[in-house]
């Protein structure tokens, strides 16, 4: 994929220290990111293509099914309008 995902202008990624989890802050809405979803979203800065994000996460989490799950996750976030 040649798409270079980046958070939409109205979306912010924040870490909630109380809950020890990452959040997407949207106008009038908060999305709680579970597991390593925050690690994936942090890499969405517009400088990396999806394949590069998958490769980096593959190095961080050997044996994890990142090649299958990460592109689908990013596509779902894009459909919600949270990524461009």
mmCIF file with all atom_site columns, C-alpha atoms in Angstrom, residues 4-82:
data_model
loop_
_atom_site.group_PDB
_atom_site.id
_atom_site.type_symbol
_atom_site.label_atom_id
_atom_site.label_alt_id
_atom_site.label_comp_id
_atom_site.label_asym_id
_atom_site.label_entity_id
_atom_site.label_seq_id
_atom_site.pdbx_PDB_ins_code
_atom_site.Cartn_x
_atom_site.Cartn_y
_atom_site.Cartn_z
_atom_site.occupancy
_atom_site.B_iso_or_equiv
_atom_site.pdbx_formal_charge
_atom_site.auth_seq_id
_atom_site.auth_comp_id
_atom_site.auth_asym_id
_atom_site.auth_atom_id
_atom_site.pdbx_PDB_model_num
ATOM 1  C CA . UNK A 1 4  ? 0.932   7.239   4.286  1.00 0.00 ? 4  UNK A CA 1
ATOM 2  C CA . UNK A 1 5  ? -1.588  7.358   7.139  1.00 0.00 ? 5  UNK A CA 1
ATOM 3  C CA . UNK A 1 6  ? -1.797  10.413  9.359  1.00 0.00 ? 6  UNK A CA 1
ATOM 4  C CA . UNK A 1 7  ? -4.360  11.395  11.994 1.00 0.00 ? 7  UNK A CA 1
ATOM 5  C CA . UNK A 1 8  ? -7.167  13.588  10.717 1.00 0.00 ? 8  UNK A CA 1
ATOM 6  C CA . UNK A 1 9  ? -7.007  17.209  11.820 1.00 0.00 ? 9  UNK A CA 1
ATOM 7  C CA . UNK A 1 10 ? -9.803  16.817  14.346 1.00 0.00 ? 10 UNK A CA 1
ATOM 8  C CA . UNK A 1 11 ? -8.240  13.741  16.010 1.00 0.00 ? 11 UNK A CA 1
ATOM 9  C CA . UNK A 1 12 ? -5.589  13.714  18.742 1.00 0.00 ? 12 UNK A CA 1
ATOM 10 C CA . UNK A 1 13 ? -3.777  10.754  20.276 1.00 0.00 ? 13 UNK A CA 1
ATOM 11 C CA . UNK A 1 14 ? -3.247  10.997  24.025 1.00 0.00 ? 14 UNK A CA 1
ATOM 12 C CA . UNK A 1 15 ? -2.117  8.628   26.760 1.00 0.00 ? 15 UNK A CA 1
ATOM 13 C CA . UNK A 1 16 ? -4.368  8.342   29.807 1.00 0.00 ? 16 UNK A CA 1
ATOM 14 C CA . UNK A 1 17 ? -2.062  7.690   32.752 1.00 0.00 ? 17 UNK A CA 1
ATOM 15 C CA . UNK A 1 18 ? -4.936  6.843   35.084 1.00 0.00 ? 18 UNK A CA 1
ATOM 16 C CA . UNK A 1 19 ? -6.237  4.036   32.854 1.00 0.00 ? 19 UNK A CA 1
ATOM 17 C CA . UNK A 1 20 ? -2.795  3.290   31.443 1.00 0.00 ? 20 UNK A CA 1
ATOM 18 C CA . UNK A 1 21 ? -4.148  3.253   27.909 1.00 0.00 ? 21 UNK A CA 1
ATOM 19 C CA . UNK A 1 22 ? -4.091  5.355   24.754 1.00 0.00 ? 22 UNK A CA 1
ATOM 20 C CA . UNK A 1 23 ? -7.043  7.408   23.607 1.00 0.00 ? 23 UNK A CA 1
ATOM 21 C CA . UNK A 1 24 ? -8.166  9.033   20.398 1.00 0.00 ? 24 UNK A CA 1
ATOM 22 C CA . UNK A 1 25 ? -9.770  12.367  21.233 1.00 0.00 ? 25 UNK A CA 1
ATOM 23 C CA . UNK A 1 26 ? -12.360 13.462  18.696 1.00 0.00 ? 26 UNK A CA 1
ATOM 24 C CA . UNK A 1 27 ? -14.898 16.263  18.784 1.00 0.00 ? 27 UNK A CA 1
ATOM 25 C CA . UNK A 1 28 ? -17.449 15.187  21.403 1.00 0.00 ? 28 UNK A CA 1
ATOM 26 C CA . UNK A 1 29 ? -16.080 11.624  21.513 1.00 0.00 ? 29 UNK A CA 1
ATOM 27 C CA . UNK A 1 30 ? -13.279 9.600   23.070 1.00 0.00 ? 30 UNK A CA 1
ATOM 28 C CA . UNK A 1 31 ? -12.104 6.262   21.668 1.00 0.00 ? 31 UNK A CA 1
ATOM 29 C CA . UNK A 1 32 ? -10.210 3.965   24.019 1.00 0.00 ? 32 UNK A CA 1
ATOM 30 C CA . UNK A 1 33 ? -7.468  2.057   22.206 1.00 0.00 ? 33 UNK A CA 1
ATOM 31 C CA . UNK A 1 34 ? -6.846  -1.434  23.510 1.00 0.00 ? 34 UNK A CA 1
ATOM 32 C CA . UNK A 1 35 ? -3.714  -3.550  23.449 1.00 0.00 ? 35 UNK A CA 1
ATOM 33 C CA . UNK A 1 36 ? -1.014  -2.253  21.128 1.00 0.00 ? 36 UNK A CA 1
ATOM 34 C CA . UNK A 1 37 ? -3.352  -0.112  19.032 1.00 0.00 ? 37 UNK A CA 1
ATOM 35 C CA . UNK A 1 38 ? -1.700  3.044   20.366 1.00 0.00 ? 38 UNK A CA 1
ATOM 36 C CA . UNK A 1 39 ? 1.686   1.779   19.166 1.00 0.00 ? 39 UNK A CA 1
ATOM 37 C CA . UNK A 1 40 ? 0.234   1.402   15.684 1.00 0.00 ? 40 UNK A CA 1
ATOM 38 C CA . UNK A 1 41 ? -1.437  4.818   15.648 1.00 0.00 ? 41 UNK A CA 1
ATOM 39 C CA . UNK A 1 42 ? 1.738   6.533   16.914 1.00 0.00 ? 42 UNK A CA 1
ATOM 40 C CA . UNK A 1 43 ? 3.487   5.435   13.731 1.00 0.00 ? 43 UNK A CA 1
ATOM 41 C CA . UNK A 1 44 ? 0.817   7.141   11.612 1.00 0.00 ? 44 UNK A CA 1
ATOM 42 C CA . UNK A 1 45 ? 2.612   10.458  11.205 1.00 0.00 ? 45 UNK A CA 1
ATOM 43 C CA . UNK A 1 46 ? 2.379   10.750  7.420  1.00 0.00 ? 46 UNK A CA 1
ATOM 44 C CA . UNK A 1 47 ? 6.036   9.856   6.879  1.00 0.00 ? 47 UNK A CA 1
ATOM 45 C CA . UNK A 1 48 ? 5.649   6.051   6.627  1.00 0.00 ? 48 UNK A CA 1
ATOM 46 C CA . UNK A 1 49 ? 3.729   3.933   4.180  1.00 0.00 ? 49 UNK A CA 1
ATOM 47 C CA . UNK A 1 50 ? 1.589   1.121   5.562  1.00 0.00 ? 50 UNK A CA 1
ATOM 48 C CA . UNK A 1 51 ? 4.216   -1.465  4.551  1.00 0.00 ? 51 UNK A CA 1
ATOM 49 C CA . UNK A 1 52 ? 6.862   0.437   6.524  1.00 0.00 ? 52 UNK A CA 1
ATOM 50 C CA . UNK A 1 53 ? 4.595   0.572   9.570  1.00 0.00 ? 53 UNK A CA 1
ATOM 51 C CA . UNK A 1 54 ? 4.008   -3.181  9.289  1.00 0.00 ? 54 UNK A CA 1
ATOM 52 C CA . UNK A 1 55 ? 7.755   -3.834  8.978  1.00 0.00 ? 55 UNK A CA 1
ATOM 53 C CA . UNK A 1 56 ? 8.586   -1.713  12.023 1.00 0.00 ? 56 UNK A CA 1
ATOM 54 C CA . UNK A 1 57 ? 5.901   -3.369  14.136 1.00 0.00 ? 57 UNK A CA 1
ATOM 55 C CA . UNK A 1 58 ? 7.047   -6.790  12.913 1.00 0.00 ? 58 UNK A CA 1
ATOM 56 C CA . UNK A 1 59 ? 10.485  -6.030  14.347 1.00 0.00 ? 59 UNK A CA 1
ATOM 57 C CA . UNK A 1 60 ? 9.033   -4.809  17.652 1.00 0.00 ? 60 UNK A CA 1
ATOM 58 C CA . UNK A 1 61 ? 6.611   -7.718  18.045 1.00 0.00 ? 61 UNK A CA 1
ATOM 59 C CA . UNK A 1 62 ? 8.173   -10.816 16.446 1.00 0.00 ? 62 UNK A CA 1
ATOM 60 C CA . UNK A 1 63 ? 5.664   -13.549 15.742 1.00 0.00 ? 63 UNK A CA 1
ATOM 61 C CA . UNK A 1 64 ? 2.650   -11.232 15.964 1.00 0.00 ? 64 UNK A CA 1
ATOM 62 C CA . UNK A 1 65 ? 0.317   -11.275 12.938 1.00 0.00 ? 65 UNK A CA 1
ATOM 63 C CA . UNK A 1 66 ? 1.001   -7.623  12.090 1.00 0.00 ? 66 UNK A CA 1
ATOM 64 C CA . UNK A 1 67 ? 1.040   -8.183  8.316  1.00 0.00 ? 67 UNK A CA 1
ATOM 65 C CA . UNK A 1 68 ? -2.604  -9.261  8.429  1.00 0.00 ? 68 UNK A CA 1
ATOM 66 C CA . UNK A 1 69 ? -3.999  -7.195  11.277 1.00 0.00 ? 69 UNK A CA 1
ATOM 67 C CA . UNK A 1 70 ? -2.346  -3.777  10.938 1.00 0.00 ? 70 UNK A CA 1
ATOM 68 C CA . UNK A 1 71 ? -3.491  -2.933  7.378  1.00 0.00 ? 71 UNK A CA 1
ATOM 69 C CA . UNK A 1 72 ? -7.049  -3.971  8.267  1.00 0.00 ? 72 UNK A CA 1
ATOM 70 C CA . UNK A 1 73 ? -6.937  -1.895  11.469 1.00 0.00 ? 73 UNK A CA 1
ATOM 71 C CA . UNK A 1 74 ? -5.646  1.183   9.640  1.00 0.00 ? 74 UNK A CA 1
ATOM 72 C CA . UNK A 1 75 ? -8.272  0.774   6.932  1.00 0.00 ? 75 UNK A CA 1
ATOM 73 C CA . UNK A 1 76 ? -10.984 0.619   9.604  1.00 0.00 ? 76 UNK A CA 1
ATOM 74 C CA . UNK A 1 77 ? -9.671  3.836   11.196 1.00 0.00 ? 77 UNK A CA 1
ATOM 75 C CA . UNK A 1 78 ? -9.630  5.470   7.764  1.00 0.00 ? 78 UNK A CA 1
ATOM 76 C CA . UNK A 1 79 ? -13.246 4.469   7.137  1.00 0.00 ? 79 UNK A CA 1
ATOM 77 C CA . UNK A 1 80 ? -14.200 6.074   10.463 1.00 0.00 ? 80 UNK A CA 1
ATOM 78 C CA . UNK A 1 81 ? -12.527 9.266   9.271  1.00 0.00 ? 81 UNK A CA 1
ATOM 79 C CA . UNK A 1 82 ? -9.878  9.204   11.983 1.00 0.00 ? 82 UNK A CA 1
#
